[in-house]
Tab-separated table of C-alpha atoms in Angstrom:
chain	number	residue	atom	x	y	z
A	1499	MET	CA	-3.975	5.068	4.981
A	1500	ASN	CA	-2.407	6.048	8.318
A	1501	THR	CA	1.344	6.047	8.947
A	1502	SER	CA	2.680	6.358	12.498
A	1503	PRO	CA	6.310	6.340	13.698
A	1504	CYS	CA	6.055	4.738	17.145
A	1505	ALA	CA	8.163	4.022	20.165
A	1506	PRO	CA	9.825	0.578	19.884
A	1507	THR	CA	7.480	-0.963	22.456
A	1508	ALA	CA	4.507	-0.204	20.215
A	1509	ARG	CA	5.411	-3.102	17.938
A	1510	THR	CA	4.996	-5.644	20.693
A	1511	ASN	CA	2.634	-4.041	23.190
A	1512	ALA	CA	-0.083	-2.576	20.956
A	1513	LYS	CA	-2.961	-4.749	19.798
A	1514	LYS	CA	-4.764	-3.517	16.706
A	1515	VAL	CA	-8.513	-3.169	17.166
A	1516	THR	CA	-10.357	-1.751	14.203
A	1517	ASN	CA	-13.341	-1.863	11.837
A	1518	GLU	CA	-14.610	-3.808	8.844
A	1519	GLY	CA	-12.711	-1.618	6.371
A	1520	PHE	CA	-9.361	-2.604	7.879
A	1521	VAL	CA	-7.238	-4.494	5.328
A	1522	GLY	CA	-3.596	-4.147	6.362
A	1523	PHE	CA	-1.234	-3.333	9.211
A	1524	PHE	CA	2.478	-3.254	8.341
A	1525	VAL	CA	5.755	-2.542	10.120
A	1526	THR	CA	8.549	-0.914	8.097
A	1527	GLU	CA	11.811	-2.856	8.115
A	1528	LEU	CA	13.855	-1.277	5.307
A	1529	GLY	CA	13.640	2.073	3.513
A	1530	GLY	CA	11.751	4.072	6.130
A	1531	ASP	CA	11.660	5.102	9.777
A	1532	ALA	CA	12.416	2.290	12.208
A	1533	HIS	CA	9.341	1.218	14.196
A	1534	GLU	CA	7.011	2.935	11.717
A	1535	VAL	CA	3.632	1.270	11.285
A	1536	THR	CA	1.220	1.718	8.399
A	1537	HIS	CA	-2.419	0.708	8.666
A	1538	VAL	CA	-4.605	0.584	5.573
A	1539	TYR	CA	-8.394	0.854	5.368
A	1540	ARG	CA	-10.731	0.528	2.406
A	1541	TYR	CA	-14.075	2.383	2.202
A	1542	ASP	CA	-16.696	2.753	-0.528
A	1543	ASP	CA	-16.640	6.539	-0.173
A	1544	TYR	CA	-16.106	9.356	2.328
A	1545	ASP	CA	-19.537	8.856	3.903
A	1546	ALA	CA	-18.718	5.192	4.580
A	1547	ARG	CA	-15.464	6.299	6.195
A	1548	ASP	CA	-17.334	8.759	8.432
A	1549	ASP	CA	-19.844	6.063	9.426
A	1550	ALA	CA	-17.085	3.608	10.314
A	1551	ARG	CA	-15.137	6.154	12.334
A	1552	ASN	CA	-18.239	7.261	14.227
A	1553	ALA	CA	-19.005	3.638	15.083
A	1554	MET	CA	-15.454	3.171	16.336
A	1555	LYS	CA	-15.798	6.183	18.630
A	1556	ARG	CA	-18.721	4.411	20.324
A	1557	SER	CA	-16.706	1.211	20.790
A	1558	GLU	CA	-15.266	0.701	24.284
A	1559	THR	CA	-12.695	-1.683	22.834
A	1560	TRP	CA	-11.510	0.937	20.330
A	1561	THR	CA	-11.347	3.766	22.849
A	1562	ALA	CA	-9.375	1.507	25.217
A	1563	PHE	CA	-6.953	0.731	22.389
A	1564	LEU	CA	-6.481	4.444	21.646
A	1565	LYS	CA	-5.811	5.191	25.297
A	1566	ALA	CA	-3.180	2.446	25.448
A	1567	SER	CA	-1.514	3.204	22.111
A	1568	LYS	CA	-1.408	7.014	21.988
A	1569	PRO	CA	1.583	7.324	24.361
A	1570	MET	CA	3.605	5.194	21.935
A	1571	VAL	CA	2.823	7.275	18.833
A	1572	ARG	CA	5.252	10.072	18.033
A	1573	ARG	CA	3.264	11.488	15.127
A	1574	GLN	CA	0.621	10.329	12.648
A	1575	LYS	CA	-0.069	11.025	8.980
A	1576	SER	CA	-3.356	10.250	7.238
A	1577	GLU	CA	-3.785	10.066	3.456
A	1578	ILE	CA	-6.524	8.918	1.093
A	1579	PHE	CA	-5.851	7.132	-2.207
A	1580	LEU	CA	-8.217	6.061	-4.978
A	1581	GLU	CA	-7.698	2.781	-6.784
A	1582	ALA	CA	-6.174	2.994	-10.273
A	1583	THR	CA	-8.655	0.487	-11.677
A	1584	LYS	CA	-7.444	0.743	-15.279
A	1585	ALA	CA	-3.954	-0.297	-14.186
A	1586	THR	CA	-5.069	-3.077	-11.838
A	1587	ALA	CA	-7.509	-4.413	-14.466
A	1588	SER	CA	-4.597	-4.763	-16.898
A	1589	ALA	CA	-3.043	-7.105	-14.323
A	1590	GLY	CA	-6.197	-9.255	-14.314
A	1591	MET	CA	-7.490	-7.882	-11.004
A	1592	GLU	CA	-11.074	-6.939	-10.266
A	1593	ALA	CA	-11.844	-3.623	-8.593
A	1594	ASN	CA	-11.476	-3.807	-4.811
A	1595	ASP	CA	-9.516	-7.062	-5.027
A	1596	VAL	CA	-7.753	-5.890	-1.868
A	1597	LEU	CA	-10.950	-6.696	0.057
A	1598	ARG	CA	-10.896	-10.285	-1.208
A	1599	ARG	CA	-7.295	-10.634	-0.058
A	1600	ALA	CA	-8.156	-9.282	3.362
A	1601	ARG	CA	-11.093	-11.670	3.773
A	1602	GLU	CA	-9.287	-14.762	2.492
A	1603	GLY	CA	-6.023	-14.164	4.350
A	1604	ASN	CA	-2.820	-15.765	3.108
A	1605	GLY	CA	-4.262	-19.202	2.365
A	1606	GLY	CA	-2.043	-20.978	4.855
A	1607	ARG	CA	1.168	-19.500	3.474
A	1608	ALA	CA	3.815	-18.005	5.703
A	1609	ASP	CA	3.628	-14.239	6.145
A	1610	GLY	CA	5.059	-12.371	3.179
A	1611	VAL	CA	7.199	-9.308	2.623
A	1612	PHE	CA	5.500	-6.204	1.211
A	1613	GLU	CA	7.026	-3.507	-0.956
A	1614	TRP	CA	5.440	-0.055	-0.855
A	1615	ARG	CA	6.452	1.980	-3.918
A	1616	ARG	CA	5.616	5.683	-4.017
A	1617	TYR	CA	5.971	8.128	-6.937
A	1618	GLN	CA	5.650	11.906	-6.651
A	1619	LEU	CA	4.645	13.304	-10.039
A	1620	GLU	CA	4.894	16.838	-11.374
A	1621	LEU	CA	2.080	19.353	-10.871
A	1622	GLY	CA	-0.903	19.301	-13.224
A	1623	TYR	CA	-4.038	17.397	-14.164
A	1624	ASN	CA	-2.442	15.118	-16.756
A	1625	PRO	CA	0.458	13.267	-15.035
A	1626	ILE	CA	-1.648	10.742	-13.103
A	1627	PRO	CA	-3.847	9.736	-16.097
A	1628	LYS	CA	-0.727	9.470	-18.261
A	1629	LEU	CA	1.010	7.284	-15.705
A	1630	VAL	CA	-2.029	5.009	-15.333
A	1631	ASP	CA	-2.295	4.614	-19.111
A	1632	ALA	CA	1.406	3.756	-19.347
A	1633	LEU	CA	1.180	1.220	-16.537
A	1634	ALA	CA	-1.870	-0.407	-18.095
A	1635	LYS	CA	0.163	-0.970	-21.259
A	1636	GLY	CA	3.289	-2.198	-19.507
A	1637	LEU	CA	2.089	-4.216	-16.505
A	1638	PRO	CA	1.123	-7.399	-18.390
A	1639	SER	CA	4.665	-7.744	-19.724
A	1640	LYS	CA	6.179	-7.124	-16.271
A	1641	LEU	CA	4.010	-9.830	-14.731
A	1642	ALA	CA	4.722	-12.238	-17.599
A	1643	SER	CA	8.472	-11.768	-17.120
A	1644	ASP	CA	8.151	-13.023	-13.541
A	1645	ARG	CA	7.776	-16.650	-14.634
A	1646	ASP	CA	8.083	-18.043	-11.116
A	1647	GLY	CA	5.385	-15.706	-9.788
A	1648	ARG	CA	7.643	-14.247	-7.109
A	1649	GLY	CA	5.826	-10.911	-7.001
A	1650	GLU	CA	2.082	-10.398	-6.476
A	1651	LEU	CA	0.465	-7.055	-7.156
A	1652	VAL	CA	-1.807	-6.197	-4.210
A	1653	TRP	CA	-2.968	-2.671	-5.067
A	1654	MET	CA	-2.270	0.510	-7.053
A	1655	GLY	CA	-3.717	3.964	-6.553
A	1656	TYR	CA	-3.292	7.734	-6.592
A	1657	SER	CA	-3.681	10.357	-3.879
A	1658	ASP	CA	-6.946	12.198	-3.280
A	1659	VAL	CA	-6.058	13.737	0.108
A	1660	GLY	CA	-2.511	14.498	1.248
A	1661	LYS	CA	0.311	15.275	-1.163
A	1662	LEU	CA	-1.413	15.368	-4.530
A	1663	ASN	CA	-0.150	13.669	-7.688
A	1664	GLN	CA	1.229	10.765	-5.708
A	1665	PHE	CA	0.981	7.250	-7.078
A	1666	VAL	CA	1.547	4.135	-4.970
A	1667	GLU	CA	1.984	0.420	-5.561
A	1668	LEU	CA	1.818	-2.424	-3.031
A	1669	TRP	CA	3.488	-5.749	-3.918
A	1670	ARG	CA	3.812	-8.989	-1.949
A	1671	TYR	CA	6.747	-11.433	-2.017
A	1672	ASP	CA	7.513	-14.570	-0.059
A	1673	CYS	CA	10.903	-13.199	0.984
A	1674	TYR	CA	13.122	-10.138	0.561
A	1675	GLN	CA	15.278	-11.714	-2.144
A	1676	ASP	CA	12.223	-12.398	-4.292
A	1677	HIS	CA	11.613	-8.675	-4.738
A	1678	ILE	CA	15.099	-8.379	-6.269
A	1679	LYS	CA	14.585	-11.387	-8.548
A	1680	ALA	CA	11.214	-10.063	-9.746
A	1681	ARG	CA	12.772	-6.659	-10.421
A	1682	GLU	CA	15.642	-8.238	-12.387
A	1683	ALA	CA	13.178	-10.284	-14.457
A	1684	ALA	CA	11.188	-7.134	-15.319
A	1685	ARG	CA	14.248	-5.662	-17.044
A	1686	SER	CA	13.669	-8.130	-19.879
A	1687	ALA	CA	10.049	-6.958	-20.400
A	1688	ASP	CA	10.151	-4.564	-23.361
A	1689	ALA	CA	6.654	-3.114	-22.854
A	1690	TRP	CA	7.382	-2.516	-19.171
A	1691	ARG	CA	10.652	-0.770	-19.961
A	1692	ALA	CA	8.813	1.405	-22.500
A	1693	ALA	CA	6.210	2.288	-19.852
A	1694	ILE	CA	8.916	3.302	-17.368
A	1695	ASN	CA	10.602	5.453	-20.036
A	1696	GLU	CA	7.274	7.202	-20.605
A	1697	ILE	CA	6.677	7.725	-16.892
A	1698	ALA	CA	10.167	8.787	-15.807
A	1699	PRO	CA	10.115	12.403	-17.121
A	1700	MET	CA	7.037	13.147	-14.966
A	1701	VAL	CA	8.461	11.686	-11.741
A	1702	GLN	CA	10.001	14.087	-9.220
A	1703	MET	CA	10.663	11.493	-6.509
A	1704	PHE	CA	10.503	7.718	-6.208
A	1705	ASP	CA	10.608	5.913	-2.869
A	1706	THR	CA	10.366	2.269	-1.875
A	1707	GLN	CA	9.939	0.570	1.497
A	1708	LEU	CA	9.963	-3.062	2.585
A	1709	MET	CA	7.461	-3.970	5.293
A	1710	ARG	CA	6.323	-6.982	7.284
A	1711	PRO	CA	2.669	-7.570	8.195
A	1712	ALA	CA	1.866	-7.281	11.898
A	1713	ALA	CA	0.057	-10.147	13.608
A	1714	ALA	CA	-3.259	-8.276	13.365
A	1715	SER	CA	-2.985	-7.589	9.626
A	1716	PRO	CA	-5.706	-9.269	7.505
A	1717	ILE	CA	-3.422	-9.173	4.452
A	1718	LYS	CA	-0.263	-11.190	5.002
């Protein structure tokens, strides 16, 4: 995942050109830096990432994009996350479901609103496995409480490169208000509340951002 605060013109003047692993390109609207863009890639492993990046370096289209976009980028942060498959499986998702979403698009629906939720856990080997176990127990009740299906879980994972012991969630909603209604509904889910109570003592920081997909984003 790459996050780049950009000059305002970057949102309208930059065209995203990228590789097969590209699944999302989002612009932060609330909760983060204005004009910040986040692009998300999915690879089988580090070797596949290297192969894709080397191929992009040989692409005239990609190098032209970099030349045009670099003056707009103020700084860039790159992180790698691994999918929390036990948690996503508890929500009825197959591993790498994010690829299916990227390939199928939004099925004719209007572009959604995406919520990026980030937890920073305490130091140690155990916090991430404990959090994943707790989420796996609580997620089904959270999803069941959202009877109108306002929120869709897109992905969950934990950091492998970057700040360690981070955990992230990506959710999709049709509109901003839906993320509030889904959150309010989850307060009635006893198993979800129990999971949050189990997780909370390990969490040092919790952050949430609302983002819109850019025109070039496969996931919308």
